[in-house]
């Protein structure tokens, strides 16, 4: 035993001590201050086991495996996340670092922590609800995006009721939280192409009725970001079915035509990239065709004067010329 | 032949098999085959009036100046590589001070390649709208109509997987390294496919690396963009590299599934970078396609199971049975990073520089610190010295030593005596001929009817010196 400093605690001891401290913090009794101190201390110990320090290497694989096993058995990860708002500033960051490290752990092709979280989806739901609390929102965000890298976990999140709360989170008034939520939201909808395409197809109505609200948001940033993401989603070939469905709905076309006229040039530009798909569609449904025909002359005139200063963007100009030509050549469907 | 010969006081015999010989050279080669001793000492023969024996220390080259040249806002550096379409040089963006690469395309050259101009146009259109860490970024396109040249400014890469493979004795990577590249290839490919683009020419030669080891899929010259509303990925044409083509193309099917073509060639690529071999070979393209068409191949025994299974999945003869990108991404070999047991294969050094230092710097030094370039003492070196460097493996380095003044004087004399018409281009060269690093400025004044392919270093003695070209 070394003379100075404490002896090395075993993973089991650290987990046990941390669990007791967090529980004490949760109870909020008189010893809260002491508990806070213990939580910070043990979190730091745990973090150093996984990452090492400037003068100590990370622990051996066996120790890390023991620590992971103890974490699963004690259900400490959930407890930490549930009480994240009670832990001090540095401690919150340590929780996120420990969580992300343990999550990335692999044994062969298996990711034991991913498997563990699959059996405890409550962890994910708690993390997602973290966006409701300002002081822990960003910490939860880093953990959520790490989780979203794994298809199994992304699937649980996408298909949960809590996912639809994101449509609210991306609009909150605190800018950094809203944009953090948006990047998690985007990650979930774009990372795993097949999973996302399937999710969007199965939940088309619900997702796009919610999405409509983002596009009509009062908040400029929300409107612009969500419109850009919509463009990306529709133009991705994996979402072919969703795209064809989206462009056959006349309400969507009307919305895009209105967005083409928005005050912000950036929104106009993003709207153009969605609008072009409606026009280029070789099999336009009747209602879509009717709207375009009704506005034929106005659209041609509008597009001719649309963003004429983007002269160096060849692709845009080609597309614009193509759209103008298409709209000019539109003919009504023969009556039956 | 006689009259032509007479204009040339000294003729130097080279023997470089790789060069396309023009008539002159072919004639000289006839004599080269003779045993020199049988005629060279015979003063009376006519031959010696045409040919003087020249010792290797009598042949003088002038060291090439690093004359600073700018294309738009880009400062040109050294050659990085050469493809069928033209040269690739390193450049420095003078506004951002970022290293970039520029692909120099000559319309003249392009016209001679089937679909050359079309392919380049297509590549530009495609690359412009793509943005992904594992797909080469096209940053700028400059055109010089006068010189019929096009400059494609791209992200800077230090080398390709093919060069790296060739630098190793067994032509393969350790598994962990191959795994890293393969994962990046799949990321880039997934992006391309999501953008409806079929690359059609995936192979180690088209996978480049940045200094930080990020893989970039490059060369979209034969890629195809599907129609936006196309229901599936049916394609009708394939013009990629034969050894990487799938059975449906080798068997000449009229139409085939595009995405599966890229899966197959990625499979051949994975096979190649992990074993150093090709799954299908043949003495000629017909044999090769015959073998691919049969779809029978052997995976070496040393390849163990998760990888073996993945290769089998990607090299399924029937495109419908072949793995999809999703299946590959879920495959055990893909999910698990192999342990880092063997040492990493590094990117081979460029002209002896392992660190791949910026090559634009000497040009900038010349521009800023040489007051009057005309008065600067030119540097000369001899064939003999050049051979000595070559033996020491430094054939591509620039000589830095100064040479005795006499050389320069002697050279001046020779030049003033020379009065033949401007017949040869100013190819004051160095290095071995198939790695010629000429200044392409010179090209425009060269007599373009001859010798447009690879050029050899030419001695100062037999060459009329042209004044250096001014920058455009």
mmCIF file of N, CA and C in Angstrom, chain B residues 161 165 168 170-182 204 266-279 299-300 302-304 307-308 310-311 315 333 338 342:
data_model
loop_
_atom_site.group_PDB
_atom_site.id
_atom_site.type_symbol
_atom_site.label_atom_id
_atom_site.label_comp_id
_atom_site.label_asym_id
_atom_site.label_seq_id
_atom_site.Cartn_x
_atom_site.Cartn_y
_atom_site.Cartn_z
ATOM 1 N N UNK B 161 -3.898 4.385 -53.094
ATOM 2 C CA UNK B 161 -3.686 3.042 -52.552
ATOM 3 C C UNK B 161 -2.820 2.202 -53.488
ATOM 4 N N UNK B 165 0.401 0.081 -52.436
ATOM 5 C CA UNK B 165 0.481 -1.379 -52.597
ATOM 6 C C UNK B 165 1.762 -1.744 -53.329
ATOM 7 N N UNK B 168 5.045 -2.111 -51.459
ATOM 8 C CA UNK B 168 5.259 -3.192 -50.499
ATOM 9 C C UNK B 168 5.652 -4.461 -51.240
ATOM 10 N N UNK B 170 4.693 -7.558 -50.821
ATOM 11 C CA UNK B 170 3.617 -8.497 -51.148
ATOM 12 C C UNK B 170 2.398 -7.816 -51.752
ATOM 13 N N UNK B 171 2.521 -6.538 -52.023
ATOM 14 C CA UNK B 171 1.455 -5.776 -52.681
ATOM 15 C C UNK B 171 0.130 -5.835 -51.926
ATOM 16 N N UNK B 172 0.208 -5.772 -50.617
ATOM 17 C CA UNK B 172 -1.037 -5.796 -49.844
ATOM 18 C C UNK B 172 -0.855 -5.058 -48.532
ATOM 19 N N UNK B 173 -1.990 -4.771 -47.872
ATOM 20 C CA UNK B 173 -1.967 -4.066 -46.595
ATOM 21 C C UNK B 173 -2.211 -5.055 -45.461
ATOM 22 N N UNK B 174 -1.715 -4.708 -44.261
ATOM 23 C CA UNK B 174 -2.157 -5.492 -43.107
ATOM 24 C C UNK B 174 -3.686 -5.353 -42.980
ATOM 25 N N UNK B 175 -4.320 -6.379 -42.432
ATOM 26 C CA UNK B 175 -5.793 -6.391 -42.400
ATOM 27 C C UNK B 175 -6.386 -5.162 -41.738
ATOM 28 N N UNK B 176 -5.782 -4.710 -40.649
ATOM 29 C CA UNK B 176 -6.376 -3.577 -39.925
ATOM 30 C C UNK B 176 -6.354 -2.322 -40.772
ATOM 31 N N UNK B 177 -5.279 -2.201 -41.571
ATOM 32 C CA UNK B 177 -5.177 -1.014 -42.419
ATOM 33 C C UNK B 177 -6.181 -1.102 -43.573
ATOM 34 N N UNK B 178 -6.274 -2.294 -44.165
ATOM 35 C CA UNK B 178 -7.238 -2.504 -45.248
ATOM 36 C C UNK B 178 -8.653 -2.238 -44.736
ATOM 37 N N UNK B 179 -8.926 -2.674 -43.515
ATOM 38 C CA UNK B 179 -10.253 -2.485 -42.919
ATOM 39 C C UNK B 179 -10.598 -0.998 -42.828
ATOM 40 N N UNK B 180 -9.614 -0.211 -42.377
ATOM 41 C CA UNK B 180 -9.850 1.235 -42.264
ATOM 42 C C UNK B 180 -10.199 1.856 -43.605
ATOM 43 N N UNK B 181 -9.474 1.479 -44.632
ATOM 44 C CA UNK B 181 -9.741 2.044 -45.957
ATOM 45 C C UNK B 181 -11.089 1.557 -46.478
ATOM 46 N N UNK B 182 -11.359 0.273 -46.230
ATOM 47 C CA UNK B 182 -12.597 -0.298 -46.752
ATOM 48 C C UNK B 182 -13.816 0.395 -46.128
ATOM 49 N N UNK B 204 -8.115 0.321 -56.487
ATOM 50 C CA UNK B 204 -7.142 0.993 -55.611
ATOM 51 C C UNK B 204 -6.550 2.246 -56.254
ATOM 52 N N UNK B 266 -15.770 -3.007 -55.566
ATOM 53 C CA UNK B 266 -15.260 -2.818 -54.206
ATOM 54 C C UNK B 266 -14.815 -4.159 -53.636
ATOM 55 N N UNK B 267 -15.521 -5.225 -54.007
ATOM 56 C CA UNK B 267 -15.141 -6.571 -53.573
ATOM 57 C C UNK B 267 -13.788 -6.967 -54.149
ATOM 58 N N UNK B 268 -13.600 -6.695 -55.442
ATOM 59 C CA UNK B 268 -12.304 -6.993 -56.070
ATOM 60 C C UNK B 268 -11.217 -6.150 -55.396
ATOM 61 N N UNK B 269 -11.555 -4.901 -55.098
ATOM 62 C CA UNK B 269 -10.588 -4.022 -54.438
ATOM 63 C C UNK B 269 -10.205 -4.576 -53.072
ATOM 64 N N UNK B 270 -11.199 -4.999 -52.306
ATOM 65 C CA UNK B 270 -10.924 -5.552 -50.977
ATOM 66 C C UNK B 270 -10.077 -6.816 -51.083
ATOM 67 N N UNK B 271 -10.437 -7.662 -52.045
ATOM 68 C CA UNK B 271 -9.666 -8.885 -52.302
ATOM 69 C C UNK B 271 -8.214 -8.504 -52.602
ATOM 70 N N UNK B 272 -8.060 -7.517 -53.454
ATOM 71 C CA UNK B 272 -6.732 -7.109 -53.898
ATOM 72 C C UNK B 272 -5.893 -6.510 -52.774
ATOM 73 N N UNK B 273 -6.473 -5.646 -51.959
ATOM 74 C CA UNK B 273 -5.649 -4.989 -50.946
ATOM 75 C C UNK B 273 -5.370 -5.890 -49.746
ATOM 76 N N UNK B 274 -6.143 -6.984 -49.609
ATOM 77 C CA UNK B 274 -5.875 -7.882 -48.480
ATOM 78 C C UNK B 274 -5.015 -9.077 -48.871
ATOM 79 N N UNK B 275 -5.016 -9.445 -50.177
ATOM 80 C CA UNK B 275 -4.237 -10.615 -50.583
ATOM 81 C C UNK B 275 -3.063 -10.259 -51.484
ATOM 82 N N UNK B 276 -3.112 -9.089 -52.123
ATOM 83 C CA UNK B 276 -2.067 -8.740 -53.084
ATOM 84 C C UNK B 276 -2.300 -9.398 -54.436
ATOM 85 N N UNK B 277 -3.436 -10.091 -54.575
ATOM 86 C CA UNK B 277 -3.737 -10.797 -55.818
ATOM 87 C C UNK B 277 -5.033 -10.261 -56.410
ATOM 88 N N UNK B 278 -5.356 -10.738 -57.599
ATOM 89 C CA UNK B 278 -6.645 -10.417 -58.208
ATOM 90 C C UNK B 278 -7.471 -11.691 -58.280
ATOM 91 N N UNK B 279 -8.758 -11.600 -58.016
ATOM 92 C CA UNK B 279 -9.569 -12.820 -58.090
ATOM 93 C C UNK B 279 -9.645 -13.384 -59.496
ATOM 94 N N UNK B 299 -10.167 -17.890 -52.996
ATOM 95 C CA UNK B 299 -9.637 -16.968 -51.987
ATOM 96 C C UNK B 299 -8.499 -17.688 -51.272
ATOM 97 N N UNK B 300 -7.321 -17.079 -51.189
ATOM 98 C CA UNK B 300 -6.184 -17.756 -50.551
ATOM 99 C C UNK B 300 -6.537 -18.230 -49.140
ATOM 100 N N UNK B 302 -5.022 -18.138 -46.430
ATOM 101 C CA UNK B 302 -4.687 -17.339 -45.252
ATOM 102 C C UNK B 302 -5.820 -16.365 -44.877
ATOM 103 N N UNK B 303 -6.766 -16.150 -45.782
ATOM 104 C CA UNK B 303 -7.895 -15.275 -45.469
ATOM 105 C C UNK B 303 -8.915 -16.053 -44.656
ATOM 106 N N UNK B 304 -9.152 -15.580 -43.439
ATOM 107 C CA UNK B 304 -10.017 -16.345 -42.542
ATOM 108 C C UNK B 304 -11.450 -15.865 -42.575
ATOM 109 N N UNK B 307 -13.863 -12.369 -43.087
ATOM 110 C CA UNK B 307 -13.469 -11.679 -44.315
ATOM 111 C C UNK B 307 -13.775 -12.533 -45.537
ATOM 112 N N UNK B 308 -13.483 -13.816 -45.416
ATOM 113 C CA UNK B 308 -13.735 -14.746 -46.514
ATOM 114 C C UNK B 308 -15.217 -14.699 -46.912
ATOM 115 N N UNK B 310 -17.324 -12.279 -46.318
ATOM 116 C CA UNK B 310 -17.658 -10.973 -46.890
ATOM 117 C C UNK B 310 -17.272 -10.917 -48.363
ATOM 118 N N UNK B 311 -16.060 -11.413 -48.674
ATOM 119 C CA UNK B 311 -15.600 -11.410 -50.065
ATOM 120 C C UNK B 311 -16.538 -12.241 -50.934
ATOM 121 N N UNK B 315 -18.601 -10.872 -54.097
ATOM 122 C CA UNK B 315 -18.228 -11.391 -55.415
ATOM 123 C C UNK B 315 -19.195 -12.487 -55.857
ATOM 124 N N UNK B 333 -17.220 -8.714 -40.323
ATOM 125 C CA UNK B 333 -15.863 -8.203 -40.589
ATOM 126 C C UNK B 333 -15.865 -6.692 -40.638
ATOM 127 N N UNK B 338 -9.932 -5.100 -36.983
ATOM 128 C CA UNK B 338 -8.921 -6.119 -36.666
ATOM 129 C C UNK B 338 -7.794 -5.522 -35.820
ATOM 130 N N UNK B 342 0.368 -5.854 -37.516
ATOM 131 C CA UNK B 342 1.489 -5.576 -38.418
ATOM 132 C C UNK B 342 1.682 -4.083 -38.589
#
